[in-house]
GROMACS .gro file of N, CA, C and O in nm:
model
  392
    1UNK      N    1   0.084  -0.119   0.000
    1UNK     CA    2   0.000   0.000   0.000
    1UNK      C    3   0.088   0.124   0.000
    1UNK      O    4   0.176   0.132   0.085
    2UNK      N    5   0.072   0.213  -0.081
    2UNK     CA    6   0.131   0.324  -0.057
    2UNK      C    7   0.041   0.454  -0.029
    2UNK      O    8  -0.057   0.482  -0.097
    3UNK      N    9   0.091   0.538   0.093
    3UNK     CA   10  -0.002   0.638   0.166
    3UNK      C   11   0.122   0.801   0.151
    3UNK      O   12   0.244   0.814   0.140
    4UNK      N   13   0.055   0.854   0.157
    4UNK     CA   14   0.109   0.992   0.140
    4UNK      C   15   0.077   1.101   0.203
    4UNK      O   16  -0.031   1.088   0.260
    5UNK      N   17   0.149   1.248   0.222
    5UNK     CA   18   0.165   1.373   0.310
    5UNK      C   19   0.166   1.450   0.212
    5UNK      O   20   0.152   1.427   0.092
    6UNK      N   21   0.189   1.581   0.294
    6UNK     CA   22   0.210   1.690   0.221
    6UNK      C   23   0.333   1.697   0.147
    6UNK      O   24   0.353   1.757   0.041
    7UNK      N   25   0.443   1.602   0.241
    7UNK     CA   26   0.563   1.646   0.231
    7UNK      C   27   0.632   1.509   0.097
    7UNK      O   28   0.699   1.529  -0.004
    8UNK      N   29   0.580   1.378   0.154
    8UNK     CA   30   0.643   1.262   0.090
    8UNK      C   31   0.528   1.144   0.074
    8UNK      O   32   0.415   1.143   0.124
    9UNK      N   33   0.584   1.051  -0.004
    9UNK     CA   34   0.536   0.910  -0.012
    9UNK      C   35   0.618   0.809   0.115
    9UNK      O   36   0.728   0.815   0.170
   10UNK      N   37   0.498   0.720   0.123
   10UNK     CA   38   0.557   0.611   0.176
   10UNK      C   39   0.535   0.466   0.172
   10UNK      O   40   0.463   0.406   0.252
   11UNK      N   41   0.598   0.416   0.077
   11UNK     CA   42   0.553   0.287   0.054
   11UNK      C   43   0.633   0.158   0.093
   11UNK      O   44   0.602   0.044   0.058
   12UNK      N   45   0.740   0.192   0.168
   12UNK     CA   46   0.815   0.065   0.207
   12UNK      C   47   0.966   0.028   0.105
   12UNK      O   48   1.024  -0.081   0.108
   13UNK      N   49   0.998   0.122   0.037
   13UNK     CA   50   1.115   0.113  -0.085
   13UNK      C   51   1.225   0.086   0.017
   13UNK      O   52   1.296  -0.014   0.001
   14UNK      N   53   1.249   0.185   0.144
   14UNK     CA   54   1.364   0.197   0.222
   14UNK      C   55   1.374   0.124   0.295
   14UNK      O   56   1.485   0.099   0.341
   15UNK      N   57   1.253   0.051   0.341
   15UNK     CA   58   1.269  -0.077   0.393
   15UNK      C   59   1.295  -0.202   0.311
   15UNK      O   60   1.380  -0.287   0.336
   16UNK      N   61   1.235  -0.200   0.239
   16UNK     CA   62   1.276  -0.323   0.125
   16UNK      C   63   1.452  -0.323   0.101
   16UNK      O   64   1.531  -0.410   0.140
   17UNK      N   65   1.478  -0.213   0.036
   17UNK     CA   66   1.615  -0.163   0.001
   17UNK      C   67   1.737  -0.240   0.141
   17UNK      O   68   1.820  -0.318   0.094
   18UNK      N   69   1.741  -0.220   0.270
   18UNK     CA   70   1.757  -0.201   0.441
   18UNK      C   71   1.774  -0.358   0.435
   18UNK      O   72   1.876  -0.425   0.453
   19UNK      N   73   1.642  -0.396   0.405
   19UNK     CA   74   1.636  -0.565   0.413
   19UNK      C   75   1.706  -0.685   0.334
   19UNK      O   76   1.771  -0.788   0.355
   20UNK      N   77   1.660  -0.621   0.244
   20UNK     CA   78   1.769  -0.718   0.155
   20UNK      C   79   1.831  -0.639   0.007
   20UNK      O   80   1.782  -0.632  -0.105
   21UNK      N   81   1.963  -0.584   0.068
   21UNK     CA   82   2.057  -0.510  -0.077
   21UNK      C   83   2.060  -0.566  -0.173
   21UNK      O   84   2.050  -0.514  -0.285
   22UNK      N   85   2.079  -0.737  -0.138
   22UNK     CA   86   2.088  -0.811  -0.264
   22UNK      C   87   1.958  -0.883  -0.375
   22UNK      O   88   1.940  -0.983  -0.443
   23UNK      N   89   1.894  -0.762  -0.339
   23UNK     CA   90   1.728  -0.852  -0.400
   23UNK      C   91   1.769  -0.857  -0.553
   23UNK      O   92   1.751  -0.956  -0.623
   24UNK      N   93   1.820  -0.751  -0.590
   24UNK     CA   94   1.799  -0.758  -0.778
   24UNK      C   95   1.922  -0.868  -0.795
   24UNK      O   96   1.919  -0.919  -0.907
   25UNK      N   97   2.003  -0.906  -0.731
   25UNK     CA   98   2.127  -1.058  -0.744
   25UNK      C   99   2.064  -1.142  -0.715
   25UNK      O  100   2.128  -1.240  -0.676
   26UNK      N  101   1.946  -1.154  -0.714
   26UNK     CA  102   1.827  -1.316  -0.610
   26UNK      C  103   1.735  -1.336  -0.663
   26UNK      O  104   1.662  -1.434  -0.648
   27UNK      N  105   1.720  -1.235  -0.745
   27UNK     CA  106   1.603  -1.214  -0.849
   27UNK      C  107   1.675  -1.239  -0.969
   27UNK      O  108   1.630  -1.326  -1.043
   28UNK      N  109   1.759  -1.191  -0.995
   28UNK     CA  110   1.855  -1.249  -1.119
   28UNK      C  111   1.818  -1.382  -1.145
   28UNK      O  112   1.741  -1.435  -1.226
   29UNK      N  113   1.906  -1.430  -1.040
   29UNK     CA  114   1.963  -1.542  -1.019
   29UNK      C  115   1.825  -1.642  -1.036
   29UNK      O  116   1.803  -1.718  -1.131
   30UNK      N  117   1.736  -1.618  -0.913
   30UNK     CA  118   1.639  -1.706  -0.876
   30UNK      C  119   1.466  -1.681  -0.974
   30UNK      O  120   1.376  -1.761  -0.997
   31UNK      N  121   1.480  -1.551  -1.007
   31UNK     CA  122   1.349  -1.540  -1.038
   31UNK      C  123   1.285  -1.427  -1.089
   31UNK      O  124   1.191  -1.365  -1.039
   32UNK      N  125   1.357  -1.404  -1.213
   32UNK     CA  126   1.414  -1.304  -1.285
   32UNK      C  127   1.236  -1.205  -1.305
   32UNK      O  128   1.196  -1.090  -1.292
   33UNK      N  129   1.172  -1.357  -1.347
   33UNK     CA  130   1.000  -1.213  -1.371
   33UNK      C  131   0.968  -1.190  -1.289
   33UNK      O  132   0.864  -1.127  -1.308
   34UNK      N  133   0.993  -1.202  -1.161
   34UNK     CA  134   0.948  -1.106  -1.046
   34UNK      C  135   1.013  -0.951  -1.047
   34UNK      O  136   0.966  -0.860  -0.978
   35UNK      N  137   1.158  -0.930  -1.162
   35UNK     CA  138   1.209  -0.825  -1.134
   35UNK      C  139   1.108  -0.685  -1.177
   35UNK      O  140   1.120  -0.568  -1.139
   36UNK      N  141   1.020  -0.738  -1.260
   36UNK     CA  142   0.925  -0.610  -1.353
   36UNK      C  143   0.850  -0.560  -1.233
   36UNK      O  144   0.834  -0.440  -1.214
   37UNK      N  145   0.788  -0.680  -1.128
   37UNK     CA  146   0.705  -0.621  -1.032
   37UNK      C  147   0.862  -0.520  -0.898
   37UNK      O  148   0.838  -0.435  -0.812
   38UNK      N  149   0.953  -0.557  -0.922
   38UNK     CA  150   1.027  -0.472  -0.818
   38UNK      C  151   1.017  -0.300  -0.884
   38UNK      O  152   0.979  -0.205  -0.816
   39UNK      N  153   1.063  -0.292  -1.039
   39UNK     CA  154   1.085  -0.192  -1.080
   39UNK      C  155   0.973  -0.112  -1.070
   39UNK      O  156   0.997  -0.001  -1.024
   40UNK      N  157   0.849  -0.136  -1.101
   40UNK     CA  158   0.723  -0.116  -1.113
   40UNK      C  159   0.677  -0.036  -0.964
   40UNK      O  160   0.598   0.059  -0.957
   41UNK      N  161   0.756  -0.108  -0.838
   41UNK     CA  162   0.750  -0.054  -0.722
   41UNK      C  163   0.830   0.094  -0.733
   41UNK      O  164   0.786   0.185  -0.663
   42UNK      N  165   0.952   0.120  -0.823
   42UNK     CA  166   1.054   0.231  -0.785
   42UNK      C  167   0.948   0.346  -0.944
   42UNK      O  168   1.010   0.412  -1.027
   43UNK      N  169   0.820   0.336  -0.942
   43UNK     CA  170   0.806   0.401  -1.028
   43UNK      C  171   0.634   0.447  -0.932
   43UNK      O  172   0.559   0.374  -0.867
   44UNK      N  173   0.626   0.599  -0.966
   44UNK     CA  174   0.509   0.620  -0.952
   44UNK      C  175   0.448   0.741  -1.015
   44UNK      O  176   0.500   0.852  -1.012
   45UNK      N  177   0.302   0.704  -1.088
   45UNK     CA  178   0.263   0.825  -1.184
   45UNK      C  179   0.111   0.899  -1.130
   45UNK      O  180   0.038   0.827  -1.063
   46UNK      N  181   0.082   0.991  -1.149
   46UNK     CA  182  -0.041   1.081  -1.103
   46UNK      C  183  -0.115   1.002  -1.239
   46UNK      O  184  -0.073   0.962  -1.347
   47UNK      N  185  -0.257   1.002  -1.166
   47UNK     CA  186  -0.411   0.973  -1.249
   47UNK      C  187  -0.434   1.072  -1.315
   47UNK      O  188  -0.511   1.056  -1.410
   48UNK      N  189  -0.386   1.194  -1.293
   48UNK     CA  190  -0.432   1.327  -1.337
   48UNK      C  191  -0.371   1.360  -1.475
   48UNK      O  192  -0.248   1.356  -1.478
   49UNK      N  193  -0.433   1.390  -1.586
   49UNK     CA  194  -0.347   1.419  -1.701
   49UNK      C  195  -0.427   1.548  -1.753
   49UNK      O  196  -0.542   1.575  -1.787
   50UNK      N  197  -0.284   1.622  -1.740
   50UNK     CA  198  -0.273   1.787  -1.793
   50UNK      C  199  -0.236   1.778  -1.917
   50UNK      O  200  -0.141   1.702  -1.938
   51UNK      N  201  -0.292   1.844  -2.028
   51UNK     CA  202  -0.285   1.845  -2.168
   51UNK      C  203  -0.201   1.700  -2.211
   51UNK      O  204  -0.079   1.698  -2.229
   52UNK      N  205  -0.249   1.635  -2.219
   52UNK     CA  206  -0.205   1.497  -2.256
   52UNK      C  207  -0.135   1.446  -2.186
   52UNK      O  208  -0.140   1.323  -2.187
   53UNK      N  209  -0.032   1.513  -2.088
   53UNK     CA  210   0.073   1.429  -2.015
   53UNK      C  211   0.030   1.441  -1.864
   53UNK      O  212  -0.058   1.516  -1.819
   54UNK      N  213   0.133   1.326  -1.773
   54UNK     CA  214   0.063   1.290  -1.629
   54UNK      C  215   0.215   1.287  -1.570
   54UNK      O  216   0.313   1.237  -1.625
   55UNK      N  217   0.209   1.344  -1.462
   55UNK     CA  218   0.346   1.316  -1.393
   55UNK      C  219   0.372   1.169  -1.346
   55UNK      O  220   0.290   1.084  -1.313
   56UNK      N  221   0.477   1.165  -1.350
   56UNK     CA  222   0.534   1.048  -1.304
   56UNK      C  223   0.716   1.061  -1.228
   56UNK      O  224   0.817   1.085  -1.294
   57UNK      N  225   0.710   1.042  -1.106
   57UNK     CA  226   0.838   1.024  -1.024
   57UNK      C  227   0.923   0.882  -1.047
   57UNK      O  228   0.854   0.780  -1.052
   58UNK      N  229   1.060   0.867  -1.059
   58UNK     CA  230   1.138   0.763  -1.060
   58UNK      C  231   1.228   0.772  -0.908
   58UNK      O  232   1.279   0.875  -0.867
   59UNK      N  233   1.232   0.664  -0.851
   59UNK     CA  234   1.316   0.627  -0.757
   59UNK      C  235   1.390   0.533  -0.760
   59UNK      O  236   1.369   0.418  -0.721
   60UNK      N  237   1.504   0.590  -0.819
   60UNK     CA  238   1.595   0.502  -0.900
   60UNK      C  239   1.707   0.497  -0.795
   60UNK      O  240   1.750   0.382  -0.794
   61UNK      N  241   1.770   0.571  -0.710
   61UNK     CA  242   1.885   0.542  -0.589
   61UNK      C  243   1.906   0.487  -0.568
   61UNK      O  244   2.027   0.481  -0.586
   62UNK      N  245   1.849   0.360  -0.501
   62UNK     CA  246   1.883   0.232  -0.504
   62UNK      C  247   1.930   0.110  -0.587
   62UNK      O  248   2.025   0.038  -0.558
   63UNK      N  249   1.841   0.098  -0.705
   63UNK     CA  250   1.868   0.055  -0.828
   63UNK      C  251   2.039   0.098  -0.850
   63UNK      O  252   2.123   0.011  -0.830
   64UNK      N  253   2.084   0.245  -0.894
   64UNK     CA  254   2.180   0.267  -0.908
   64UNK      C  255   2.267   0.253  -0.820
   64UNK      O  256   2.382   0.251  -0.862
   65UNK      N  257   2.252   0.240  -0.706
   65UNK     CA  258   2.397   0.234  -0.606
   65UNK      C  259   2.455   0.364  -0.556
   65UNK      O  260   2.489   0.465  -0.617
   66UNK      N  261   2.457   0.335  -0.433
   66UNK     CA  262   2.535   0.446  -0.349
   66UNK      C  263   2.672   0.411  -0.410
   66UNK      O  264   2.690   0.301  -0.463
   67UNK      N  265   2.757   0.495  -0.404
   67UNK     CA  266   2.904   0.430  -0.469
   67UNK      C  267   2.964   0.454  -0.334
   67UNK      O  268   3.079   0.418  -0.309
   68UNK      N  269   2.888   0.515  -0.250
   68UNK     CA  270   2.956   0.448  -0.058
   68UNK      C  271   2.907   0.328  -0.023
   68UNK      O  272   2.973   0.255   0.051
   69UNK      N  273   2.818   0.302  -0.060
   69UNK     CA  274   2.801   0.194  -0.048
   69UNK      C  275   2.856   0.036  -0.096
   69UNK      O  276   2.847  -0.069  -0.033
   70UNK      N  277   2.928   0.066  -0.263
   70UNK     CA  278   2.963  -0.002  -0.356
   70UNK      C  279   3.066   0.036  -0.412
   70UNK      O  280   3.067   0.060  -0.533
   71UNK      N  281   3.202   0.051  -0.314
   71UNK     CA  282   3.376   0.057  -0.322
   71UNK      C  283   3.377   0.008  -0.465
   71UNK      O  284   3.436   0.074  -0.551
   72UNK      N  285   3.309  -0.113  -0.497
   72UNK     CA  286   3.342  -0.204  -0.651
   72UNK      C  287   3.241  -0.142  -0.726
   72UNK      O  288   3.124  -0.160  -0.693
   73UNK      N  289   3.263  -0.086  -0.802
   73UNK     CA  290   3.112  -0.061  -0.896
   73UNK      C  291   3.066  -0.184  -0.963
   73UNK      O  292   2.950  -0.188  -1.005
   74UNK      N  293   3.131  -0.266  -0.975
   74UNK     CA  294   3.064  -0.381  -1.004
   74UNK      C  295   3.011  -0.475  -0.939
   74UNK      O  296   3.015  -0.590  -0.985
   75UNK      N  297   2.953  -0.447  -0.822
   75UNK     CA  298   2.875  -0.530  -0.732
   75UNK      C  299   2.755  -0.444  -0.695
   75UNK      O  300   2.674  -0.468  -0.606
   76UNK      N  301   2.758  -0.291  -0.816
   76UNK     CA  302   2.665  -0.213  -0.755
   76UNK      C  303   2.501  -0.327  -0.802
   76UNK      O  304   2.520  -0.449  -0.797
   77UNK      N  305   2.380  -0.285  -0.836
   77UNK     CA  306   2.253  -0.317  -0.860
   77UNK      C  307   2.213  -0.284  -0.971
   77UNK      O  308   2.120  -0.341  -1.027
   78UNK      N  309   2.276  -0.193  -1.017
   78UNK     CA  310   2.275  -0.202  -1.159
   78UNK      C  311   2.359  -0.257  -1.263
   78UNK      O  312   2.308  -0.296  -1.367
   79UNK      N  313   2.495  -0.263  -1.241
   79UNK     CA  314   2.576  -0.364  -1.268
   79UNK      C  315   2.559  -0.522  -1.283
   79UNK      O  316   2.599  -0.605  -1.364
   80UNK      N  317   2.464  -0.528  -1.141
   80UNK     CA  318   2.420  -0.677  -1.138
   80UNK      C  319   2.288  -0.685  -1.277
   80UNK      O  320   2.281  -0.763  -1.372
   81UNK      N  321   2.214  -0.591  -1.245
   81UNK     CA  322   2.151  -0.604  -1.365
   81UNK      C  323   2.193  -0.630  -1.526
   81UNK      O  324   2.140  -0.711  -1.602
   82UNK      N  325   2.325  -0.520  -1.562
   82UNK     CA  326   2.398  -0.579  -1.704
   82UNK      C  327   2.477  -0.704  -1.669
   82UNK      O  328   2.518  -0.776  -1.760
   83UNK      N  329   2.495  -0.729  -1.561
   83UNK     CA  330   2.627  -0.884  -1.584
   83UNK      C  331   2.485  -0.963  -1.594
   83UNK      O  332   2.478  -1.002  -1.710
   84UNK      N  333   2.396  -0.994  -1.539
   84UNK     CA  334   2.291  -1.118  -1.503
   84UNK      C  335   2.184  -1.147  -1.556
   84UNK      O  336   2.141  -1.261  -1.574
   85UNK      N  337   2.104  -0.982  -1.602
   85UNK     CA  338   1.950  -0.989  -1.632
   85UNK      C  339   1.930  -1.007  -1.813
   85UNK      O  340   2.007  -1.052  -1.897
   86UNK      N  341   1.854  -0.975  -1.819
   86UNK     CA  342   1.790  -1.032  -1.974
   86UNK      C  343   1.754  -0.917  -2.002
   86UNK      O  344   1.726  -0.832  -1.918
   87UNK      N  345   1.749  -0.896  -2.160
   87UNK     CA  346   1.734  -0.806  -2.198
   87UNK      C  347   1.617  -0.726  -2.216
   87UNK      O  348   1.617  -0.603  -2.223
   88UNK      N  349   1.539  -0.785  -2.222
   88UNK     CA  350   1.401  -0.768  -2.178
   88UNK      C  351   1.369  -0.626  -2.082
   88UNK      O  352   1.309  -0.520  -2.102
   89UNK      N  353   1.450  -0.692  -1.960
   89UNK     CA  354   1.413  -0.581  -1.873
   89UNK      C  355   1.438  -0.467  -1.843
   89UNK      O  356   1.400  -0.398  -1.749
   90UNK      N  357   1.581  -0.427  -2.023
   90UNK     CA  358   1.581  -0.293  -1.997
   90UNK      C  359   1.508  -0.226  -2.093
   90UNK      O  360   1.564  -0.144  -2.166
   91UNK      N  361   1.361  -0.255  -2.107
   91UNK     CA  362   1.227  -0.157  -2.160
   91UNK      C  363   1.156  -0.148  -2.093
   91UNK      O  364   1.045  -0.133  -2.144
   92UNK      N  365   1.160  -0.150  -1.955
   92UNK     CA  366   1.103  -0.100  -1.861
   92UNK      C  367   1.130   0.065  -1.812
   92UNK      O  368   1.233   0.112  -1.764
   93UNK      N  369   1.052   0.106  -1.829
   93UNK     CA  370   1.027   0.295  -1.799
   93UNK      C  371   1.170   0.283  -1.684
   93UNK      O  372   1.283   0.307  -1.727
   94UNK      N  373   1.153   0.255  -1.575
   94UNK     CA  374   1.228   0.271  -1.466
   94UNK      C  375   1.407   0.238  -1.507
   94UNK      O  376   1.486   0.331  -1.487
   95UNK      N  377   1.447   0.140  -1.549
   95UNK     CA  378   1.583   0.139  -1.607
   95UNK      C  379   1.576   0.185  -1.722
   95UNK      O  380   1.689   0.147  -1.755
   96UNK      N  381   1.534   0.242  -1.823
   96UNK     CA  382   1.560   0.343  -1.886
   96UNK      C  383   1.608   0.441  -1.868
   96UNK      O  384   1.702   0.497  -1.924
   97UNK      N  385   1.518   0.480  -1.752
   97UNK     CA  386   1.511   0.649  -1.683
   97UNK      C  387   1.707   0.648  -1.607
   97UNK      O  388   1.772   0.752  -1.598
   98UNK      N  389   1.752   0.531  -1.572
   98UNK     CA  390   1.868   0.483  -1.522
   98UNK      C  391   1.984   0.526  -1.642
   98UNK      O  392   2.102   0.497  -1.627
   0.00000   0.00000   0.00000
């Protein structure tokens, strides 16, 4: 469920993220079409459409990697995504926007 303020969203990304760093290496690995429903989570768009177009926010930070976090850039989450994932999943709005 995601609920909202004046100020922010809150849907559980930073907890997910907290819990397990290595989800997009487990998802690779283990269960790759679940990854569309992760990305799908780091994306969110307004119902409202102003002259044809509708906002939409990306929360991509995670996906990309703190590089304090990730000394190796190649153990970042997006990295894991080009060494592991299929190609497929980069026509998804959210790694695009990456």
């Amino acid at each position: 469920a995601i609920r909202a303020d004046r100020d922010r969203y809150y849907y559980g990304r930073e907890k997910l993220w907290d819990s397990h760093p290595d989800i997009v290496h487990v998802l690779c690995q283990e269960c790759p079409m679940l990854l569309e429903d992760v990305f799908d989570g780091h994306m969110w768009h307004s119902h409202t459409v102003l002259e044809g177009f509708f906002r939409v926010n990306f929360y991509v930070k995670e996906l990309y990697g703190n590089p304090d976090d990730y000394p190796d850039p190649w153990e970042s989450p997006l990295s894991t995504l080009v060494l592991e994932g299929h190609p497929e999943m980069f026509k998804h709005p959210v790694i695009e926007k990456l």
